[in-house]
Coordinates of C-alpha atoms in Angstrom, one line a residue:
X9 CA -8.8 25.9 -1.1
X10 CA -7.0 28.6 0.8
X11 CA -4.3 30.5 -0.9
X12 CA -1.8 32.1 1.3
X13 CA -1.4 35.8 0.6
X14 CA 1.3 38.1 2.0
X15 CA 0.1 41.7 2.6
X16 CA 2.2 44.7 3.6
X17 CA 1.5 46.1 7.0
X18 CA -0.4 49.3 7.1
X19 CA 1.4 52.2 8.7
X20 CA -1.2 52.5 11.4
X21 CA -0.8 49.2 13.2
X22 CA -3.4 48.7 15.9
X23 CA -2.0 48.5 19.3
X24 CA -4.7 46.4 20.9
X25 CA -4.1 42.8 21.7
X26 CA -6.9 40.7 20.1
X27 CA -7.8 37.2 21.3
X28 CA -8.9 34.7 18.8
X29 CA -12.1 33.2 20.1
X30 CA -15.3 32.2 18.4
X31 CA -18.7 33.7 19.2
X32 CA -20.5 31.4 21.7
X33 CA -24.2 31.3 22.0
X34 CA -26.1 31.5 25.2
X35 CA -26.5 27.8 25.2
X36 CA -22.8 27.3 25.4
X37 CA -21.9 26.3 21.8
X38 CA -21.9 28.0 18.5
X39 CA -23.3 26.9 15.2
X40 CA -20.9 26.5 12.3
X41 CA -18.6 29.5 12.8
X42 CA -19.4 32.4 10.5
X43 CA -15.8 33.6 10.7
X44 CA -13.1 31.1 11.6
X45 CA -9.9 32.2 13.3
X46 CA -7.9 31.9 10.0
X47 CA -10.6 33.8 8.1
X48 CA -10.4 36.5 10.7
X49 CA -6.6 36.8 11.0
X50 CA -5.1 35.2 8.0
X51 CA -1.3 35.1 7.5
X52 CA 0.6 35.5 10.8
X53 CA 4.0 37.1 11.2
X54 CA 6.2 38.8 13.8
X55 CA 6.2 42.6 14.2
X56 CA 8.2 44.4 16.9
X57 CA 8.5 41.1 18.8
X58 CA 4.8 40.4 18.7
X59 CA 2.7 37.8 16.9
X60 CA 0.4 39.8 14.5
X61 CA -2.2 39.0 11.9
X62 CA -2.4 40.0 8.3
X63 CA -3.5 43.5 9.2
X64 CA -0.5 43.9 11.6
X65 CA -2.8 43.6 14.7
X66 CA -1.3 41.8 17.7
X67 CA -3.1 38.5 18.1
X68 CA -3.2 35.8 20.9
X69 CA -3.8 32.2 19.9
X70 CA -5.2 29.8 22.5
X71 CA -5.8 26.1 22.3
X72 CA -4.8 22.6 23.3
X73 CA -2.2 20.0 22.4
X74 CA -2.7 16.4 21.7
X75 CA -0.8 13.9 23.8
X76 CA 1.7 11.7 21.9
X77 CA -0.1 10.7 18.7
X78 CA 1.4 7.2 18.9
X79 CA -0.7 6.7 22.1
X80 CA -3.7 9.0 21.9
X81 CA -4.0 9.7 18.2
X82 CA -7.6 8.6 18.3
X83 CA -8.4 12.1 19.6
X84 CA -6.7 13.8 16.7
X85 CA -9.4 14.0 14.0
X86 CA -11.7 16.5 12.3
X87 CA -14.8 15.8 14.5
X88 CA -12.8 16.4 17.7
X89 CA -11.1 19.5 16.4
X90 CA -14.4 20.9 15.2
X91 CA -15.9 20.4 18.7
X92 CA -12.9 22.1 20.2
X93 CA -13.3 25.1 17.9
X94 CA -17.1 25.5 18.3
X95 CA -17.5 24.5 22.0
X96 CA -14.2 25.4 23.5
X97 CA -13.4 28.3 21.2
X98 CA -9.9 27.2 20.4
X99 CA -8.0 29.0 17.6
X100 CA -4.9 26.7 17.5
X101 CA -4.4 22.9 17.8
X102 CA -1.0 21.4 18.5
X103 CA -0.1 17.9 17.1
X104 CA 2.5 16.3 19.4
X105 CA 4.6 13.9 17.2
X106 CA 7.2 12.3 19.5
X107 CA 10.5 11.5 17.9
X108 CA 11.5 8.7 20.4
X109 CA 9.2 6.7 22.7
X110 CA 7.7 4.8 19.7
X111 CA 7.3 7.9 17.6
X112 CA 8.5 9.1 14.2
X113 CA 12.1 7.8 14.4
X114 CA 11.0 4.2 14.8
X115 CA 7.6 4.6 13.1
X116 CA 7.6 7.3 10.4
X117 CA 3.9 6.4 9.6
X118 CA 2.8 8.5 12.6
X119 CA 3.3 11.5 10.3
X120 CA 0.1 10.4 8.6
X121 CA -1.8 11.5 11.7
X122 CA 0.0 14.9 11.5
X123 CA -1.2 15.2 7.9
X124 CA -4.8 14.3 9.0
X125 CA -4.7 17.1 11.6
X126 CA -3.4 19.7 9.1
X127 CA -6.1 18.8 6.6
X128 CA -8.7 19.1 9.4
X129 CA -7.3 22.4 10.5
X130 CA -7.4 23.7 7.0
X131 CA -11.1 22.8 6.6
X132 CA -12.0 24.2 10.0
X133 CA -10.1 27.4 9.8
X134 CA -7.9 27.0 12.8
X135 CA -4.2 27.3 13.2
X136 CA -2.2 24.1 13.6
X137 CA 1.3 23.5 15.2
X138 CA 3.3 20.7 13.8
X139 CA 5.4 19.7 16.9
X140 CA 8.7 17.8 16.5
X141 CA 8.4 16.4 20.1
X142 CA 11.8 15.6 21.4
X143 CA 12.0 14.5 25.0
X144 CA 14.3 11.6 25.9
X145 CA 16.5 12.6 23.0
X146 CA 17.3 15.8 24.8
X147 CA 19.8 17.2 22.2
X148 CA 17.8 18.2 19.1
X149 CA 20.9 17.4 17.0
X150 CA 20.5 13.7 17.8
X151 CA 17.9 13.4 15.0
X152 CA 18.7 16.6 13.1
X153 CA 19.0 14.8 9.7
X154 CA 15.5 13.3 10.2
X155 CA 14.1 16.6 11.4
X156 CA 15.3 18.4 8.2
X157 CA 13.8 15.7 6.1
X158 CA 10.5 15.8 7.9
X159 CA 10.2 19.6 7.9
X160 CA 11.2 19.8 4.3
X161 CA 8.3 17.4 3.5
X162 CA 5.8 19.3 5.6
X163 CA 6.8 22.8 4.3
X164 CA 6.8 21.6 0.7
X165 CA 3.3 20.2 1.2
X166 CA 1.8 23.0 3.3
X167 CA 3.9 26.0 2.7
X168 CA 1.1 27.7 0.7
X169 CA -1.3 27.5 3.7
X170 CA -1.6 30.5 6.1
X171 CA -2.5 28.4 9.2
X172 CA 0.6 26.1 9.6
X173 CA 3.1 26.7 12.4
X174 CA 6.3 24.6 12.7
X175 CA 7.6 23.8 16.2
X176 CA 11.0 22.3 15.5
X177 CA 12.2 21.2 18.9
X178 CA 9.8 20.6 21.8
X179 CA 11.9 20.5 24.9
X180 CA 15.7 20.5 24.6
X181 CA 17.1 19.1 27.9
X182 CA 19.9 17.1 29.4
X183 CA 22.4 19.9 29.7
X184 CA 22.2 21.2 26.1
X185 CA 22.1 25.0 25.9
X186 CA 21.0 27.7 23.5
X187 CA 24.2 28.9 22.0
X188 CA 26.1 25.5 21.6
X189 CA 23.4 23.1 20.5
X190 CA 19.9 24.5 20.1
X191 CA 20.6 27.7 18.0
X192 CA 22.8 26.0 15.5
X193 CA 20.2 23.2 15.1
X194 CA 17.5 25.8 14.6
X195 CA 19.5 27.6 11.9
X196 CA 19.9 24.4 9.9
X197 CA 16.3 23.2 10.2
X198 CA 14.9 26.7 9.4
X199 CA 16.8 26.6 6.1
X200 CA 15.0 23.4 5.2
X201 CA 11.6 25.0 5.9
X202 CA 12.4 28.4 4.3
X203 CA 13.4 26.7 1.1
X204 CA 9.7 25.9 0.6
X205 CA 7.8 28.2 3.0
X206 CA 9.2 31.8 3.2
X207 CA 7.0 33.2 6.0
X208 CA 4.9 30.8 8.2
X209 CA 5.8 31.0 11.9
X210 CA 8.6 28.8 13.3
X211 CA 8.8 28.1 17.0
X212 CA 12.1 26.9 18.6
X213 CA 12.3 25.2 22.0
X214 CA 14.7 26.6 24.6
X215 CA 17.0 24.9 27.1
X216 CA 16.0 23.0 30.3
X217 CA 12.7 21.7 28.9
X218 CA 11.9 25.1 27.2
X219 CA 12.5 27.2 30.3
X220 CA 15.7 29.1 29.4
X221 CA 14.0 31.6 27.1
X222 CA 16.3 34.4 28.4
X223 CA 19.2 32.7 26.6
X224 CA 17.3 32.8 23.3
X225 CA 16.3 36.5 24.0
X226 CA 20.0 37.4 24.3
X227 CA 21.0 35.7 21.0
X228 CA 18.0 35.7 18.8
X229 CA 17.8 33.9 15.4
X230 CA 18.0 35.9 12.2
X231 CA 14.7 34.5 10.8
X232 CA 12.1 37.3 11.0
X233 CA 9.2 35.0 11.8
X234 CA 10.7 32.8 14.5
X235 CA 9.3 32.6 18.0
X236 CA 10.7 31.1 21.2
X237 CA 8.9 28.4 23.3
X238 CA 8.3 28.4 27.0
X239 CA 6.8 25.4 28.8
X240 CA 5.5 25.4 32.3
X241 CA 3.5 23.3 34.7
X242 CA 1.6 25.3 37.3
X243 CA 2.5 22.9 40.2
X244 CA 6.2 23.2 39.6
X245 CA 7.0 26.5 37.8
X246 CA 6.3 29.9 39.3
X247 CA 7.4 33.5 39.3
X248 CA 11.0 32.9 38.2
X249 CA 9.7 31.7 34.8
X250 CA 7.2 34.5 34.4
X251 CA 10.2 36.9 35.1
X252 CA 12.1 35.2 32.3
X253 CA 9.1 35.7 29.9
X254 CA 9.0 39.4 30.8
X255 CA 12.8 39.6 30.2
X256 CA 12.4 38.0 26.7
X257 CA 9.5 40.3 25.8
X258 CA 11.5 43.3 26.9
X259 CA 14.2 42.2 24.4
X260 CA 11.5 42.0 21.7
X261 CA 11.9 38.2 21.6
X262 CA 8.5 36.8 20.6
X263 CA 7.3 34.1 23.1
X264 CA 4.8 31.3 22.5
X265 CA 3.8 29.0 25.4
X266 CA 3.4 25.9 23.3
X267 CA 2.8 23.6 26.3
X268 CA 1.5 24.2 29.8
X269 CA -0.3 22.1 32.3
X270 CA -2.4 22.5 35.4
X271 CA -0.4 19.7 37.1
X272 CA 3.2 19.4 38.2
X273 CA 6.0 18.9 35.7
X274 CA 5.4 15.1 35.5
X275 CA 1.9 15.7 34.1
X276 CA 0.4 14.5 37.4
X277 CA -0.2 16.0 40.8
X278 CA -2.8 18.6 41.4
X279 CA -4.4 20.1 39.4
X280 CA -3.2 23.4 40.8
X281 CA -6.0 25.7 39.6
X282 CA -5.1 28.7 41.6
X283 CA -1.5 28.7 40.2
X284 CA -2.9 27.9 36.7
X285 CA -5.2 31.0 36.9
X286 CA -2.2 33.2 37.9
X287 CA -0.3 31.9 34.9
X288 CA -3.2 32.3 32.4
X289 CA -3.9 35.8 33.7
X290 CA -0.3 36.7 33.2
X291 CA -0.1 35.3 29.7
X292 CA -3.4 37.0 28.7
X293 CA -2.2 40.4 30.1
X294 CA 0.8 40.2 27.8
X295 CA -0.9 38.8 24.8
X296 CA 1.3 35.7 24.8
X297 CA -0.3 32.8 22.9
X298 CA -0.7 29.5 24.8
X299 CA -1.5 25.8 24.2
X300 CA -2.6 23.5 27.1
X301 CA -1.4 19.9 27.6
X302 CA -3.2 17.6 26.8
X303 CA -6.1 16.3 24.9
X304 CA -6.2 12.8 26.2
X305 CA -8.1 10.5 28.7
X306 CA -4.9 9.4 30.3
X307 CA -5.2 8.8 34.1
X308 CA -3.2 11.9 35.1
X309 CA -4.1 15.3 36.3
X310 CA -3.1 17.2 33.2
X311 CA -5.3 15.2 30.9
X312 CA -8.4 17.2 29.7
X313 CA -10.7 14.2 29.4
X314 CA -12.2 11.7 31.7
X315 CA -11.3 8.1 31.0
X316 CA -13.4 6.7 28.2
X317 CA -14.5 10.1 26.8
X318 CA -15.6 10.0 23.2
X319 CA -12.9 10.4 20.5
X320 CA -15.2 12.5 18.4
X321 CA -16.1 15.4 20.7
X322 CA -19.5 16.1 22.0
X323 CA -18.3 16.0 25.6
X324 CA -20.5 16.9 28.5
X325 CA -19.1 18.3 31.8
X326 CA -19.0 14.7 33.1
X327 CA -16.7 13.8 30.2
X328 CA -14.1 16.4 31.2
X329 CA -11.5 16.2 33.9
X330 CA -11.1 18.9 36.5
X331 CA -8.3 20.3 34.3
X332 CA -10.3 20.0 31.2
X333 CA -13.2 22.0 32.7
X334 CA -10.8 24.7 33.8
X335 CA -9.0 25.0 30.4
X336 CA -12.3 25.1 28.6
X337 CA -13.4 28.0 30.7
X338 CA -10.2 29.8 29.9
X339 CA -10.4 29.4 26.2
X340 CA -14.1 30.4 26.2
X341 CA -13.7 33.4 28.4
X342 CA -11.2 35.2 26.2
X343 CA -8.1 37.1 27.1
X344 CA -7.8 40.2 29.2
X345 CA -7.1 43.1 26.9
X346 CA -4.8 45.5 28.8
X347 CA -5.8 49.2 29.2
X348 CA -9.4 48.7 28.2
X349 CA -8.5 47.3 24.8
X350 CA -6.4 50.3 23.7
X351 CA -2.8 49.5 24.5
X352 CA -0.5 46.6 24.8
X353 CA 1.8 46.6 27.8
X354 CA 5.5 47.2 27.5
X355 CA 7.1 44.6 29.8
X356 CA 9.3 46.1 32.6
X357 CA 12.9 45.2 32.2
X358 CA 13.5 42.5 34.9
X359 CA 16.7 41.7 36.7
X360 CA 19.1 39.4 34.9
X361 CA 17.5 35.9 34.9
X362 CA 18.9 33.6 37.5
X363 CA 20.2 30.1 37.0
X364 CA 17.5 27.4 36.7
X365 CA 15.6 26.8 39.9
X366 CA 16.5 30.1 41.7
X367 CA 12.9 31.4 41.3
X368 CA 9.7 31.1 43.3
X369 CA 8.1 28.0 41.8
X370 CA 5.3 26.5 43.8
X371 CA 4.8 22.7 44.3
X372 CA 2.6 20.5 46.3
X373 CA -0.9 21.5 47.2
X374 CA -0.5 25.0 45.7
X375 CA 1.6 26.4 48.5
X376 CA 5.1 27.7 48.6
X377 CA 7.6 24.9 48.8
X378 CA 9.0 24.6 52.3
X379 CA 12.6 25.6 52.7
X380 CA 14.3 22.5 54.2
X381 CA 16.5 22.8 57.2
X382 CA 18.5 25.8 58.1
X383 CA 21.6 27.6 56.9
X384 CA 22.1 30.0 54.0
X385 CA 22.5 27.4 51.2
X386 CA 25.0 29.8 49.6
X387 CA 27.7 27.8 47.8
X388 CA 31.0 27.8 49.7
X389 CA 34.5 27.5 48.4
X390 CA 36.1 24.9 50.5
X391 CA 36.9 21.4 49.3
X392 CA 37.7 19.5 52.6
X393 CA 35.7 16.3 53.0
X394 CA 33.7 16.2 56.2
X395 CA 34.0 13.6 58.8
X396 CA 31.6 10.7 58.6
X397 CA 28.2 11.8 60.0
X398 CA 28.6 15.5 59.1
X399 CA 26.1 15.2 56.3
X400 CA 22.4 14.3 56.5
X401 CA 19.6 14.1 54.0
X402 CA 16.1 15.5 54.1
X403 CA 13.5 13.9 51.9
X404 CA 10.0 14.1 50.7
X405 CA 7.8 12.7 47.9
X406 CA 6.7 14.9 45.1
X407 CA 3.3 13.3 45.3
X408 CA 1.5 10.7 47.3
X409 CA 0.4 8.4 44.5
X410 CA 2.4 5.1 44.6
X411 CA 0.9 3.6 41.4
X412 CA 1.3 6.2 38.7
X413 CA 4.0 6.4 36.1
X414 CA 6.5 8.4 38.0
X415 CA 8.7 8.3 41.1
X416 CA 9.2 11.8 42.3
X417 CA 12.1 12.1 44.9
X418 CA 12.8 15.5 46.4
X419 CA 15.8 15.9 48.6
X420 CA 18.0 18.4 50.3
X421 CA 21.5 17.8 51.8
X422 CA 22.5 19.4 55.1
X423 CA 26.1 20.0 56.1
X424 CA 26.1 19.7 59.9
X425 CA 29.9 19.9 60.1
X426 CA 32.4 22.7 60.5
X427 CA 34.0 22.6 57.0
X428 CA 32.5 23.3 53.5
X429 CA 31.6 20.3 51.3
X430 CA 32.1 20.2 47.6
X431 CA 28.9 19.1 45.9
X432 CA 30.8 17.5 43.1
X433 CA 32.2 15.0 45.6
X434 CA 28.8 13.9 46.6
X435 CA 26.4 11.3 45.1
X436 CA 22.8 10.6 46.3
X437 CA 21.2 7.2 45.7
X438 CA 17.5 6.4 45.6
X439 CA 16.7 2.7 45.6
X440 CA 13.7 1.0 44.1
X441 CA 12.4 -2.1 42.3
X442 CA 11.8 -1.3 38.7
X443 CA 9.0 -3.9 38.4
X444 CA 10.7 -5.6 35.5
X445 CA 10.7 -2.5 33.3
X446 CA 13.2 -2.4 30.5
X447 CA 14.7 0.8 31.6
X448 CA 14.0 4.3 33.0
X449 CA 14.2 8.0 32.1
X450 CA 15.1 10.5 34.8
X451 CA 14.6 14.2 34.8
X452 CA 15.6 17.1 37.1
X453 CA 12.6 19.4 37.2
X454 CA 14.1 22.0 39.6
X455 CA 17.2 22.4 41.7
X456 CA 18.4 25.4 43.8
X457 CA 21.9 24.9 42.4
X458 CA 20.5 24.8 38.9
X459 CA 18.9 21.8 37.2
X460 CA 21.7 21.7 34.6
X461 CA 24.2 21.1 37.5
X462 CA 22.6 17.9 38.6
X463 CA 23.1 14.7 36.6
X464 CA 21.6 11.3 36.9
X465 CA 22.7 7.7 36.3
X466 CA 20.6 4.5 36.6
X467 CA 22.4 1.4 37.9
X468 CA 21.5 -2.1 38.8
X469 CA 22.2 -3.4 42.3
X470 CA 24.9 -6.0 42.4
X471 CA 22.7 -8.0 44.8
X472 CA 19.0 -7.7 43.9
X473 CA 16.5 -7.5 46.8
X474 CA 12.7 -7.8 46.7
X475 CA 12.5 -4.1 47.6
X476 CA 15.3 -2.9 45.3
X477 CA 17.0 -4.2 42.2
X478 CA 18.3 -0.8 41.0
X479 CA 18.9 2.8 42.0
X480 CA 19.2 6.2 40.4
X481 CA 22.3 8.1 41.4
X482 CA 22.3 11.9 41.5
X483 CA 25.6 13.7 41.0
X484 CA 26.6 17.4 40.9
X485 CA 28.9 19.3 38.5
X486 CA 31.7 21.6 39.6
X487 CA 29.5 24.5 38.8
X488 CA 27.1 23.5 41.6
X489 CA 29.6 24.8 44.2
X490 CA 29.8 23.8 47.8
X491 CA 27.7 23.5 50.9
X492 CA 29.1 25.8 53.6
X493 CA 29.4 24.6 57.2
X494 CA 26.0 24.6 58.7
X495 CA 24.4 25.2 55.3
X496 CA 22.4 23.1 52.8
X497 CA 22.3 22.2 49.1
X498 CA 18.8 23.4 48.6
X499 CA 16.0 21.3 47.0
X500 CA 16.5 18.9 44.1
X501 CA 13.2 17.9 42.5
X502 CA 13.5 14.8 40.3
X503 CA 11.3 12.4 38.4
X504 CA 11.9 8.7 37.4
X505 CA 9.7 7.3 34.6
X506 CA 9.7 3.8 33.0
X507 CA 11.0 3.9 29.5
X508 CA 7.5 2.9 28.2
X509 CA 5.8 5.3 30.6
X510 CA 3.7 2.6 32.2
X511 CA 2.9 2.6 35.9
X512 CA 5.2 1.8 38.8
X513 CA 4.2 0.1 42.0
X514 CA 6.2 2.0 44.6
X515 CA 4.6 0.5 47.7
X516 CA 7.4 -2.0 48.3
X517 CA 10.3 0.1 47.1
X518 CA 13.1 0.5 49.6
X519 CA 13.4 4.3 49.4
X520 CA 9.6 4.9 49.2
X521 CA 8.5 7.0 52.2
X522 CA 4.8 6.2 52.1
X523 CA 4.1 9.3 50.0
X524 CA 5.0 11.7 52.8
X525 CA 5.2 15.1 51.0
X526 CA 6.7 16.9 54.0
X527 CA 10.5 17.2 54.5
X528 CA 11.9 14.9 57.1
X529 CA 15.4 13.5 57.9
X530 CA 15.5 10.1 56.1
X531 CA 18.1 7.4 56.0
X532 CA 16.8 5.1 53.2
X533 CA 18.2 7.5 50.6
X534 CA 22.0 7.5 50.9
X535 CA 24.8 10.0 50.4
X536 CA 28.3 9.0 49.2
X537 CA 31.2 11.4 49.6
X538 CA 34.1 10.6 47.3
X539 CA 32.5 7.2 46.9
X540 CA 32.3 6.5 50.6
X541 CA 29.0 6.0 52.3
X542 CA 28.5 8.9 54.8
X543 CA 24.8 8.9 55.3
X544 CA 21.9 6.4 55.2
X545 CA 21.5 2.6 55.2
X546 CA 21.8 0.6 51.9
X547 CA 19.2 -2.1 51.1

């Protein structure tokens, strides 16, 4: 049995960034590891804004996350984790325990799979992240009482182990922000953990699906061993989010990328391997730990395994998806140590982070997202409603797969008139047939006016059609500003998922545009100005 020991840092802390990988034989796999990651690095802590091991040496963990254990828990077991350690060289495994979507809140027994993973990680000598995976429950305070109970139990049971990491809020979203909702929640849940475990690492998600790390950096938590999560998907998130990470590091806010994918933000599309390599190189150069999404055989681009892959490891190349092959190469290859292994870079202070969506994220085929239409897109100040016909809508699909589990509308509003238009007066409607699903979940992945400034509402059509029995309505907050005369709103990238995450059939949907991923003027998505139809044709 491991006993957790706390050692004082020596005065001469090594500056090199070490990557936790296992020795790999010429044949591609290692025998039982002579030194496991935990044996090598022991108790982790934070020193000067960096994750360090028991010797005070900066360390980078790399690994993979399960998918939701209520769906793909068969891949969370000791045999699989051992294969990942020995063949992939992972040093950390993340257990994604959803709260909603059939997870812990409605079925607390899923926690048994978490315990199985922790026991396996203990025996295998790898680090393990216990992930409280909020998603549709975007405000972490929704189930704060249950979170405190859960983490009190986990910390009481595992607080003496050196390899346990607590991720207490996966992806806060839906307009919650760091100062008002996330930070107070983290303070309360941290108290529940620290009552039993004084020093294991805690990771806290940040706003807008763990993208707003700059807010956490500006108002960090008092706990000495807390880190801040960033999540990205290579087909959606680009330079703007890397700039935010650099900003956080410059403020000595320790960052852990607890989830990233080679796909777009839906988990599908791509994989975007060029963009993924840019991201991995960036994280490795800064010694930022990362965990890839996801260990599953789900039919989506971000899944690491081919359909039907064994649930006990032993995978050949044929058993891996394109994404899985790429991620395996990255975990096996090790991290780039900056300066020939002698120094760790000091991030350059970036400019003040912009509002969500004002960066250079890439989407679609790995190329820069086209700028729709013309005009500056700079918010105006006028409030006069335009004459009918002054507005038009450009539209494209976020992917060309009509039978996956997501509808991905992307739109841009053009103001062709001579007066500014307040975005808060406008509503955009996308019409579809929900195929008898019980409900849907809608997400704003990116918006030039800021994702937090776009809201969604799902409604049923009063008169159902074969091509449409419902629609999602997109609205804007006052903070979104106005579209100047001759200008545009800028892109809004959205996703619509069934509540049960099953597949849609979009081919007969009214607003479906045959998967055209290039912007074009489109009249089957409508615009309402002050509740009056001003663009498009309704079903």
